[in-house]
Amino acid sequence: MNIINTLLGTPFGYVLYFAFLLTGSFGMAIVLFSITAKILLFPVMRIAHLNSIRLLRLQPELYVIKKRYAHDKEVLNEEQYNLFKKEKYNPLVGIFPLLVQLLLLMGMLQVMYDPLHHMRLPEGSDLHFLGINLGVVPSLRNPSIELIMPILSGFAAFAFSLVQNFISPGALSQGKKTNIGLIVFTVVLSVYFAAVTPAGVGLYWTVGNLFAIVTVTALYFMYNPNKLAAEALTFKKPKQKTPEEIKEEKKYVNALKLKEKSDVAKFLAADKKLVFYALTGGQYKYYKTIIDYVVENSDIVVHYLTNDPEDALFKMNNPQIIPYYVSQRKTLFLMLKLDADMVLTTVSDLQNFHIKRSVVRDDIEYVYVFHAPISSIVQYKETAFDHFDTILCVGPHHSAEMRQREELAKIKKRRLVKAGYGLYDQLLENYNSLHKTENKKTKILIAPSWQSENIFESCIDDILGQLIDRSYEIIVRPHPQFMVLFPERMEALVERYSANNEIIFELNFAGNDSIYTSDLIITDWSGIAYEFAYCTSKPCIFINTPPKITNTNYKQYGIEPMEHTIRNDIGISVEPADIREKLQPVIEKLLNDKGSFSEQIKETLSKYIYHPGRSGEAGGKYIIGKLKR
């Protein structure tokens, strides 16, 4: 405390003494000091105000980042940092004014507890101001006029907070509940603080808050956030849930907890050889052909662990497939305590993130199943597959990439199984069973990815502008994940084109008719392009939006990523800036040259897929062979 007294109490005492000499009043000295401090702080407040406006402008982009990377905190923080750096927003700028005010308050406290000493005032000096003794602490036990200071302090804090909530950019970027909570906290803190310190501190706090209203008002008129961040203020987040919806959600959550408790007990008690783990219900389609082969050709029981309580497997009635619902948090525990012979999953980054290898058995074979035929060295983290024992490779590109990774990272060699891609086999089987008819109108499918700067976020209006009024049937099919994360964006897009009868928005993903029946597809980096081309042998148009690159070191592998090389073999690429000039001519070229593209597509895809039509057999035979030894 002596250090604080020396560093703050002594110099503040001299400043207040000078103010006392100017005014001749102890109270007026505090008022003058408080106002002067706010004036001197104005340049700092200005910087903080402009910094807050930058943050307000970033709200739509921050919302997108938080939604898109909600399950990957490392990437979320990196993307957020990059955005702040790009827009020159510094989170620490807002803290600086608070730190300065804290120092001022600490200095004022030192002076107020011993004003005669710090201000070099003679004994018996009058510390009264408007009838209030500023040198004493208000007391409820001995009520006096000094009790008005906590009330005035609370009122000033309330008035300042109220004004700030209406006009400051910081408050405009926060929710209503947050702002109300801050008002309550600020008022309670101000009342309490003024009640337990000398009345002079309460006067300083009261005057400071009242003059701060002038400060924030001046900043508002100088740099109006409603004008400087107008676009961000019109951004609408999803509607808040109603009390009824919250009640139903709690009821549903409680039911899930009971189901999870029961399924966890069953899973732990089961004698398990083969376990499949799925993060979502949609991942079953990547396992289906493998599971079907194992069930049909052996007596091995499939224990299917899923984080999705609505997974379709719960509706199946096959005694050889046992599904269990477990939350992601509980999955961590079950995986650590796992006792099985083999685990298959489409979830990468084993051992690096929430899924760890078992501590009970060190001989469990962990097998990775790809959920897309894309390169393993670009859109995944560099260490994503290092801790798996076996990889079910889709094609030769995966085999080459895995071996190159082992060489560069000096890790043990993994078993590479030439497995193919089961989803393609299912799609092709369904497509071949359809009765084919010629479309009366050329049908164009627009199906982007959900990654950053996808078609919907960058150029959808330009694309639709080139297709409308040309006698096309246009189907817009968003990525399911885009619908989950950004329903409000999809609603806005649908509303924007609701009056146009040429455009159909396909928001139900139960079927694949649009994939099977379209004449060509327009996409960016979505894997749906390969599904479309594989099944139909029809061409694709790729809009060259920025690709997703998770592993920035991919070039050191010396292998060109499959999704980069294949684009112009199964279609034609168009730059976003060239859409208005080149998109329509490219469409006409592809439609007029279907035959040659069809043969080229078949030849190209055959190079990238192992065992077309037999992937389930390839993967299933490996599993049965290992577990039946």
XYZ file of C-alpha atoms in Angstrom:
629
model
C 0.000 0.000 0.000
C 2.946 2.340 0.657
C 3.989 1.935 -2.993
C 0.479 2.837 -4.210
C 0.443 5.770 -1.826
C 3.790 7.005 -3.123
C 2.998 6.489 -6.805
C -0.616 7.709 -6.764
C -1.583 9.302 -3.465
C 1.221 11.859 -3.331
C 0.983 13.209 -6.920
C -2.824 13.196 -6.821
C -2.666 15.098 -3.546
C -0.649 17.860 -5.228
C -3.061 17.999 -8.184
C -6.091 18.267 -5.885
C -4.309 20.845 -3.738
C -3.739 22.964 -6.870
C -7.435 22.599 -7.736
C -8.260 23.615 -4.148
C -6.175 26.763 -4.509
C -8.045 27.639 -7.735
C -11.537 27.076 -6.335
C -11.141 27.632 -2.602
C -13.411 24.647 -1.954
C -12.563 21.023 -1.228
C -15.710 19.822 -3.037
C -15.169 22.075 -6.068
C -11.580 20.826 -6.241
C -12.917 17.265 -6.637
C -15.449 18.406 -9.262
C -12.751 20.287 -11.216
C -10.389 17.314 -11.009
C -13.074 14.897 -12.216
C -14.065 17.077 -15.210
C -10.436 17.800 -16.121
C -9.634 14.058 -16.030
C -12.500 13.338 -18.459
C -11.329 16.081 -20.819
C -7.750 14.780 -20.781
C -9.048 11.266 -21.380
C -11.083 12.352 -24.427
C -8.397 11.441 -27.038
C -8.126 7.987 -25.481
C -11.924 7.625 -25.444
C -11.992 8.691 -29.093
C -9.576 5.916 -30.051
C -11.631 3.382 -28.073
C -14.854 4.665 -29.688
C -13.457 4.223 -33.221
C -12.117 0.806 -32.267
C -15.595 -0.191 -31.061
C -17.083 0.955 -34.378
C -14.624 -1.347 -36.159
C -15.857 -4.215 -33.981
C -19.459 -3.279 -34.729
C -18.726 -3.407 -38.450
C -17.251 -6.865 -38.021
C -20.287 -8.377 -36.298
C -21.722 -10.097 -39.424
C -18.341 -11.617 -40.304
C -17.671 -12.642 -36.693
C -21.069 -14.311 -36.528
C -20.245 -16.339 -39.645
C -16.817 -17.346 -38.301
C -18.244 -18.445 -34.941
C -20.952 -20.506 -36.623
C -18.663 -22.036 -39.236
C -15.869 -23.059 -36.852
C -17.881 -23.703 -33.690
C -16.420 -27.215 -33.380
C -12.820 -26.210 -34.068
C -11.693 -23.630 -31.523
C -8.150 -23.516 -32.891
C -9.306 -22.524 -36.391
C -11.978 -20.221 -34.944
C -9.394 -18.270 -32.955
C -7.065 -18.113 -35.942
C -9.788 -16.851 -38.295
C -10.933 -14.305 -35.718
C -7.359 -13.079 -35.227
C -6.840 -12.748 -38.988
C -10.070 -10.767 -39.334
C -9.112 -8.409 -36.483
C -5.663 -7.909 -37.997
C -7.076 -7.244 -41.460
C -9.588 -4.679 -40.172
C -7.121 -3.164 -37.643
C -9.293 -3.923 -34.635
C -7.453 -4.354 -31.327
C -9.427 -5.845 -28.405
C -6.947 -4.326 -25.905
C -7.739 -0.743 -26.956
C -11.035 -0.838 -25.058
C -9.254 -1.918 -21.880
C -6.856 1.042 -21.797
C -9.451 3.720 -20.813
C -10.669 1.412 -18.034
C -7.137 0.971 -16.717
C -6.558 4.749 -16.696
C -9.833 5.322 -14.853
C -8.914 2.595 -12.364
C -5.611 4.346 -11.636
C -7.443 7.651 -11.186
C -9.877 6.009 -8.789
C -7.084 4.380 -6.774
C -5.292 7.729 -6.545
C -8.511 9.457 -5.452
C -9.060 6.808 -2.786
C -5.599 7.407 -1.338
C -6.249 11.137 -1.112
C -9.792 10.852 0.290
C -8.764 8.568 3.157
C -6.266 11.186 4.355
C -6.992 14.452 2.518
C -5.314 16.741 5.072
C -2.021 14.882 4.728
C -1.998 14.427 0.954
C -3.226 17.937 0.130
C -1.102 19.605 2.806
C -4.207 21.219 4.307
C -4.069 22.607 7.835
C -5.811 20.795 10.669
C -9.463 21.712 10.954
C -9.878 22.501 7.243
C -13.481 22.467 6.092
C -14.207 19.343 4.000
C -17.918 20.089 3.610
C -19.556 20.623 0.238
C -23.260 21.507 -0.039
C -23.669 20.379 3.554
C -21.978 16.996 2.985
C -18.779 16.063 4.820
C -16.679 14.599 2.011
C -14.104 13.145 4.389
C -16.373 10.621 6.135
C -17.791 7.259 5.028
C -21.625 7.128 4.838
C -23.119 4.947 7.586
C -26.494 3.262 7.971
C -25.889 2.812 11.689
C -25.543 6.545 12.164
C -27.650 7.991 9.297
C -26.571 11.380 8.019
C -26.721 13.566 4.907
C -23.675 11.703 3.543
C -25.965 8.769 2.645
C -27.151 10.796 -0.344
C -23.807 10.172 -2.077
C -24.411 6.426 -2.804
C -27.859 7.395 -4.162
C -26.437 10.136 -6.390
C -23.627 7.822 -7.491
C -26.127 5.106 -8.467
C -28.342 7.617 -10.286
C -25.378 9.041 -12.246
C -24.220 5.525 -13.170
C -27.755 4.618 -14.317
C -28.059 7.781 -16.424
C -24.668 7.237 -18.040
C -25.348 3.543 -18.739
C -28.754 4.346 -20.221
C -27.324 6.935 -22.621
C -24.395 4.682 -23.481
C -26.709 1.760 -24.308
C -28.529 3.866 -26.878
C -25.586 5.482 -28.655
C -22.243 3.775 -27.977
C -20.954 1.305 -30.617
C -19.921 -1.132 -27.900
C -23.469 -1.418 -26.604
C -24.892 -1.604 -30.139
C -22.750 -4.692 -30.831
C -24.141 -6.494 -27.750
C -27.489 -8.096 -27.048
C -30.283 -6.430 -25.106
C -29.943 -8.808 -22.155
C -26.198 -8.156 -21.937
C -26.734 -4.401 -21.883
C -29.415 -4.618 -19.201
C -27.121 -6.836 -17.141
C -24.318 -4.284 -17.453
C -26.622 -1.470 -16.317
C -27.618 -3.421 -13.214
C -24.009 -4.372 -12.460
C -22.726 -0.794 -12.956
C -25.430 0.756 -10.765
C -25.012 -1.777 -7.948
C -21.216 -1.415 -8.049
C -21.469 2.401 -7.998
C -23.871 2.427 -5.050
C -21.763 -0.060 -3.110
C -18.513 1.729 -3.862
C -19.857 5.111 -2.784
C -21.308 3.529 0.370
C -18.035 2.057 1.668
C -15.616 4.891 0.801
C -15.421 8.538 1.889
C -18.152 10.736 0.397
C -15.515 12.581 -1.657
C -15.020 9.422 -3.735
C -18.777 9.265 -4.343
C -18.721 12.884 -5.523
C -15.818 12.154 -7.877
C -17.656 9.090 -9.256
C -20.944 10.962 -9.669
C -19.446 13.958 -11.467
C -17.313 11.650 -13.630
C -20.338 9.641 -14.799
C -22.435 12.744 -15.481
C -19.663 14.368 -17.512
C -19.067 11.053 -19.305
C -22.574 11.491 -20.761
C -21.276 14.646 -22.427
C -18.209 12.736 -23.668
C -20.074 9.804 -25.262
C -22.660 12.171 -26.745
C -19.915 14.281 -28.345
C -18.267 11.141 -29.751
C -21.621 9.955 -31.081
C -22.141 13.135 -33.088
C -18.522 13.201 -34.252
C -18.440 9.517 -35.262
C -21.999 8.249 -35.530
C -21.979 4.398 -35.396
C -25.414 4.302 -37.043
C -23.837 5.831 -40.147
C -20.322 4.377 -39.986
C -21.580 0.828 -39.330
C -25.018 1.024 -40.967
C -24.685 -2.293 -42.796
C -23.729 -4.190 -39.642
C -26.671 -2.736 -37.711
C -29.094 -4.108 -40.305
C -27.625 -7.596 -39.895
C -30.179 -9.904 -38.322
C -29.222 -12.846 -36.185
C -31.602 -15.829 -35.907
C -34.734 -15.243 -33.845
C -34.558 -16.011 -30.155
C -36.401 -19.102 -28.971
C -39.793 -18.633 -27.351
C -40.360 -19.767 -23.727
C -42.431 -22.675 -25.073
C -39.622 -23.745 -27.382
C -37.101 -23.528 -24.532
C -39.386 -25.637 -22.339
C -39.772 -28.302 -25.032
C -36.030 -28.277 -25.638
C -35.331 -28.897 -21.933
C -37.809 -31.752 -21.940
C -36.105 -33.262 -24.986
C -32.637 -32.824 -23.432
C -33.741 -34.585 -20.236
C -35.088 -37.497 -22.270
C -31.780 -37.694 -24.140
C -29.839 -37.815 -20.882
C -31.849 -40.861 -19.789
C -31.298 -42.558 -23.156
C -27.591 -41.767 -23.046
C -27.240 -43.180 -19.531
C -28.888 -46.421 -20.625
C -26.872 -46.713 -23.863
C -23.553 -45.985 -22.131
C -24.203 -48.782 -19.654
C -25.059 -51.188 -22.492
C -22.001 -50.183 -24.498
C -19.635 -50.671 -21.560
C -21.149 -54.060 -20.777
C -21.078 -55.327 -24.389
C -18.418 -57.724 -25.652
C -17.180 -55.679 -28.616
C -14.975 -56.641 -31.533
C -16.029 -54.073 -34.125
C -17.040 -50.471 -33.353
C -18.075 -47.711 -35.754
C -18.112 -44.120 -34.483
C -20.216 -41.383 -36.144
C -20.276 -37.711 -35.248
C -23.600 -37.154 -37.060
C -26.434 -39.244 -38.475
C -25.367 -38.299 -41.978
C -22.131 -40.256 -41.661
C -23.808 -43.653 -41.904
C -23.892 -43.378 -45.705
C -20.078 -43.529 -45.737
C -20.120 -46.784 -43.756
C -23.187 -48.440 -45.286
C -21.607 -50.598 -47.990
C -18.905 -51.797 -45.581
C -21.382 -52.621 -42.810
C -23.715 -54.363 -45.268
C -20.890 -56.601 -46.485
C -19.720 -57.459 -42.949
C -23.250 -58.314 -41.797
C -24.064 -60.384 -44.885
C -20.792 -62.311 -44.910
C -20.005 -62.889 -41.241
C -21.526 -63.169 -37.780
C -19.559 -60.151 -36.502
C -21.748 -57.759 -34.510
C -21.446 -54.074 -35.439
C -21.518 -51.767 -32.407
C -22.437 -48.344 -33.775
C -21.627 -45.384 -31.520
C -23.294 -42.149 -32.657
C -23.547 -38.588 -31.313
C -26.839 -38.118 -33.165
C -29.967 -39.219 -31.250
C -31.940 -39.071 -34.513
C -29.551 -41.360 -36.386
C -31.419 -43.570 -38.869
C -29.858 -46.700 -37.353
C -32.191 -46.438 -34.351
C -35.088 -47.207 -36.712
C -33.432 -50.292 -38.178
C -34.214 -53.721 -36.827
C -31.101 -55.780 -37.397
C -29.835 -57.724 -34.376
C -26.339 -57.710 -35.887
C -26.168 -53.880 -35.788
C -26.481 -52.317 -32.314
C -26.657 -48.495 -32.197
C -25.833 -46.452 -29.088
C -26.506 -42.749 -28.537
C -23.749 -40.889 -26.679
C -23.026 -37.154 -26.478
C -19.671 -35.872 -27.717
C -18.543 -35.183 -24.160
C -19.310 -38.724 -23.015
C -17.690 -40.124 -26.168
C -14.340 -38.853 -24.895
C -14.700 -41.041 -21.789
C -15.905 -44.104 -23.721
C -13.049 -43.858 -26.221
C -10.465 -43.608 -23.463
C -11.938 -46.704 -21.785
C -12.659 -48.563 -25.033
C -12.201 -52.338 -25.118
C -12.583 -53.561 -28.706
C -10.533 -55.061 -31.517
C -11.193 -52.493 -34.236
C -12.691 -48.988 -34.524
C -13.727 -47.323 -37.791
C -14.521 -43.612 -38.035
C -14.746 -40.724 -40.489
C -13.602 -38.332 -37.723
C -10.001 -37.329 -38.339
C -7.384 -35.960 -35.914
C -7.345 -39.010 -33.657
C -5.304 -38.297 -30.511
C -4.944 -34.612 -31.436
C -8.365 -33.397 -30.296
C -11.338 -34.804 -28.382
C -11.070 -38.428 -29.586
C -8.117 -40.244 -28.018
C -6.804 -43.767 -28.308
C -7.840 -46.190 -25.572
C -5.799 -46.327 -22.376
C -7.264 -49.769 -21.614
C -5.889 -51.556 -24.686
C -2.970 -50.584 -26.875
C -3.684 -53.176 -29.578
C -6.967 -51.702 -30.877
C -6.801 -51.088 -34.619
C -8.030 -47.589 -35.499
C -9.248 -47.335 -39.091
C -10.010 -44.111 -40.950
C -12.828 -43.997 -43.517
C -12.824 -41.038 -45.922
C -16.058 -39.084 -46.274
C -14.914 -37.517 -49.546
C -12.469 -38.512 -52.303
C -10.580 -35.219 -51.903
C -6.874 -34.859 -51.176
C -5.720 -35.732 -47.656
C -2.988 -33.074 -47.614
C -4.949 -29.867 -48.254
C -8.313 -29.723 -46.488
C -7.214 -31.674 -43.423
C -4.692 -30.751 -40.745
C -1.220 -32.041 -41.501
C -1.315 -34.493 -38.569
C -4.936 -35.549 -39.161
C -4.159 -39.223 -39.929
C -0.840 -39.770 -38.119
C -2.307 -41.762 -35.229
C -4.483 -44.153 -37.231
C -3.254 -47.699 -37.837
C -5.148 -48.250 -41.086
C -6.502 -45.994 -43.833
C -9.250 -47.073 -46.233
C -8.001 -45.181 -49.276
C -10.462 -43.981 -51.903
C -7.916 -43.964 -54.711
C -4.218 -43.918 -55.670
C -3.892 -40.255 -54.677
C -4.624 -41.145 -51.045
C -2.073 -43.959 -51.072
C 0.631 -41.674 -52.497
C -0.166 -38.855 -50.040
C -0.104 -41.171 -47.009
C 3.251 -42.652 -47.961
C 4.684 -39.197 -48.599
C 3.445 -38.026 -45.195
C 5.127 -40.973 -43.503
C 8.378 -40.156 -45.272
C 8.343 -36.430 -44.453
C 7.136 -36.767 -40.844
C 9.206 -39.888 -40.089
C 6.195 -41.727 -38.645
C 5.418 -45.444 -38.767
C 3.875 -46.876 -41.917
C 0.149 -47.429 -41.758
C -1.832 -50.155 -43.493
C -3.286 -48.698 -46.680
C -6.326 -50.592 -47.919
C -7.499 -50.022 -51.495
C -11.118 -49.561 -50.485
C -12.761 -47.202 -52.982
C -15.717 -45.015 -52.092
C -18.967 -46.604 -50.950
C -21.131 -43.534 -51.349
C -20.413 -43.413 -55.090
C -21.414 -47.044 -55.422
C -24.743 -46.349 -53.733
C -25.414 -43.286 -55.876
C -24.484 -45.095 -59.091
C -26.694 -48.050 -58.237
C -29.638 -45.740 -57.603
C -28.947 -43.778 -60.782
C -28.778 -46.891 -62.955
C -32.129 -48.081 -61.593
C -33.881 -44.880 -62.689
C -35.898 -44.563 -65.854
C -34.044 -41.919 -67.884
C -35.981 -39.259 -69.781
C -34.836 -36.216 -71.698
C -35.510 -32.933 -69.891
C -37.958 -30.636 -71.693
C -35.911 -27.709 -70.435
C -32.184 -27.721 -69.728
C -31.900 -28.357 -66.008
C -29.019 -26.635 -64.203
C -28.149 -27.517 -60.618
C -26.370 -24.926 -58.432
C -24.852 -26.691 -55.429
C -22.018 -24.904 -53.581
C -19.933 -25.928 -50.601
C -20.342 -24.353 -47.153
C -16.738 -23.184 -46.770
C -15.822 -19.522 -46.495
C -16.523 -17.377 -49.589
C -18.603 -20.084 -51.250
C -20.940 -19.237 -54.147
C -23.771 -18.194 -51.829
C -21.487 -15.759 -50.025
C -19.743 -14.311 -53.049
C -21.464 -14.506 -56.436
C -24.876 -16.219 -56.393
C -26.657 -13.118 -57.725
C -24.223 -12.854 -60.653
C -24.778 -16.530 -61.526
C -28.563 -16.362 -61.328
C -28.503 -13.143 -63.324
C -26.882 -15.069 -66.217
C -29.344 -17.991 -66.030
C -32.708 -16.268 -65.591
C -34.822 -15.645 -68.702
C -32.949 -18.237 -70.806
C -35.524 -21.055 -70.656
C -33.550 -23.031 -68.065
C -34.938 -24.896 -65.098
C -32.698 -23.752 -62.241
C -32.363 -25.775 -59.045
C -30.543 -24.192 -56.102
C -29.413 -26.801 -53.584
C -27.450 -25.482 -50.569
C -24.984 -27.614 -48.662
C -26.793 -29.138 -45.608
C -24.203 -27.602 -43.282
C -24.837 -24.153 -44.746
C -28.536 -24.586 -43.929
C -27.709 -25.579 -40.359
C -25.290 -22.725 -39.734
C -26.864 -19.887 -41.701
C -30.631 -20.439 -42.060
C -31.243 -16.681 -42.056
C -29.002 -16.248 -45.132
C -30.852 -18.982 -46.973
C -34.200 -17.450 -46.043
C -33.050 -14.087 -47.411
C -31.925 -15.691 -50.690
C -35.192 -17.590 -51.118
C -37.184 -14.436 -50.401
C -35.115 -12.449 -52.901
C -36.039 -14.807 -55.747
C -39.453 -15.978 -54.546
C -41.247 -14.275 -57.456
C -39.190 -16.088 -60.115
C -40.809 -19.311 -61.327
C -37.660 -20.529 -63.084
C -35.823 -21.080 -59.777
C -36.520 -24.001 -57.462
C -34.879 -24.028 -54.035
C -34.254 -27.587 -52.896
C -34.124 -27.397 -49.108
C -34.982 -31.041 -48.401
C -31.971 -33.344 -48.782
C -33.785 -36.663 -48.438
C -33.361 -37.533 -52.118
C -30.862 -37.085 -54.919
C -33.224 -36.584 -57.857
C -31.765 -33.188 -58.697
C -28.298 -34.755 -58.932
C -29.528 -37.571 -61.151
C -31.691 -35.522 -63.522
C -29.773 -32.261 -64.045
C -27.927 -31.598 -67.316
C -25.002 -29.883 -65.652
C -23.945 -28.608 -62.260
C -22.479 -25.289 -61.125
C -20.456 -25.492 -57.921
C -17.274 -24.225 -56.268
C -15.267 -26.765 -54.238
C -18.116 -29.021 -53.150
C -17.681 -32.789 -53.385
C -21.133 -32.973 -54.940
C -19.467 -32.240 -58.293
C -17.684 -35.608 -58.219
C -20.888 -37.388 -57.182
C -22.721 -35.768 -60.086
C -20.010 -36.502 -62.631
C -19.443 -40.064 -61.349
C -23.115 -41.021 -61.594
C -24.233 -39.171 -64.707
C -20.992 -38.685 -66.679
C -22.236 -35.130 -67.272
C -19.970 -32.058 -67.030
C -19.474 -29.544 -64.231
C -18.836 -25.819 -64.077
C -16.489 -24.840 -61.264
C -16.498 -21.269 -59.961
C -12.976 -20.589 -58.733
C -13.797 -19.169 -55.323
C -10.876 -19.317 -52.841
C -10.194 -22.992 -52.017
C -10.196 -24.260 -48.471
C -6.583 -24.856 -47.451
C -6.170 -26.154 -43.909
C -2.628 -27.430 -44.335
C -0.602 -24.524 -45.684
C 2.432 -26.825 -46.008
C 0.806 -29.035 -48.636
C 3.165 -27.905 -51.427
C 6.140 -29.535 -49.743
C 4.569 -32.937 -50.489
C 5.184 -32.411 -54.201
C 1.751 -33.852 -55.053
C -0.868 -31.776 -56.840
C -4.171 -32.129 -54.927
C -6.772 -34.205 -56.742
C -9.479 -31.542 -56.473
C -7.183 -29.030 -58.158
C -6.156 -31.202 -61.106
C -9.498 -32.874 -61.819
C -11.557 -29.708 -62.298
C -10.783 -29.107 -65.953
C -10.957 -32.826 -66.778
C -14.594 -33.184 -65.746
C -15.738 -29.660 -66.627
C -14.639 -26.064 -67.070
C -13.533 -23.523 -64.451
C -14.722 -19.908 -64.406
C -13.278 -17.069 -62.336
C -15.836 -15.143 -60.221
C -14.879 -11.902 -61.985
C -15.666 -13.501 -65.378
C -19.130 -14.844 -64.570
C -21.038 -12.153 -66.452
C -18.973 -12.538 -69.611
C -18.017 -16.223 -69.701
C -20.589 -18.276 -67.784
C -23.214 -18.425 -70.527
C -20.750 -19.327 -73.350
C -19.285 -22.067 -71.121
C -22.766 -23.491 -70.467
C -23.511 -23.611 -74.190
C -20.147 -25.288 -74.930
C -20.724 -28.020 -72.342
C -24.313 -28.673 -73.447
C -23.299 -28.889 -77.108
C -20.347 -31.191 -76.426
C -21.851 -33.697 -73.976
C -20.578 -36.794 -75.745
C -16.857 -36.085 -75.663
C -17.048 -34.818 -72.081
C -18.882 -37.979 -71.018
C -16.032 -40.249 -72.137
C -13.438 -37.921 -70.634
C -15.241 -37.894 -67.280
C -15.440 -41.704 -67.116
C -11.763 -42.060 -67.943
C -10.704 -39.392 -65.445
C -12.695 -40.689 -62.487
C -11.569 -44.258 -63.071
C -8.037 -43.075 -62.252
C -9.051 -41.768 -58.828
C -11.368 -44.488 -57.468
C -10.388 -47.984 -56.349
C -12.814 -50.880 -56.976
C -15.758 -48.967 -58.479
C -18.981 -50.726 -57.538
C -17.188 -52.996 -55.028
C -15.929 -50.699 -52.276
C -18.074 -52.357 -49.596
C -16.577 -55.710 -50.497
C -13.027 -54.325 -50.421
C -13.432 -52.718 -46.996
C -15.591 -55.524 -45.595
C -13.181 -58.288 -46.619
C -10.344 -56.504 -44.858
C -12.355 -56.179 -41.630
C -13.568 -59.786 -41.639
C -10.083 -61.043 -42.441
C -8.557 -59.174 -39.501
C -11.267 -59.994 -36.946
C -11.615 -63.657 -37.883
C -7.939 -64.502 -37.429
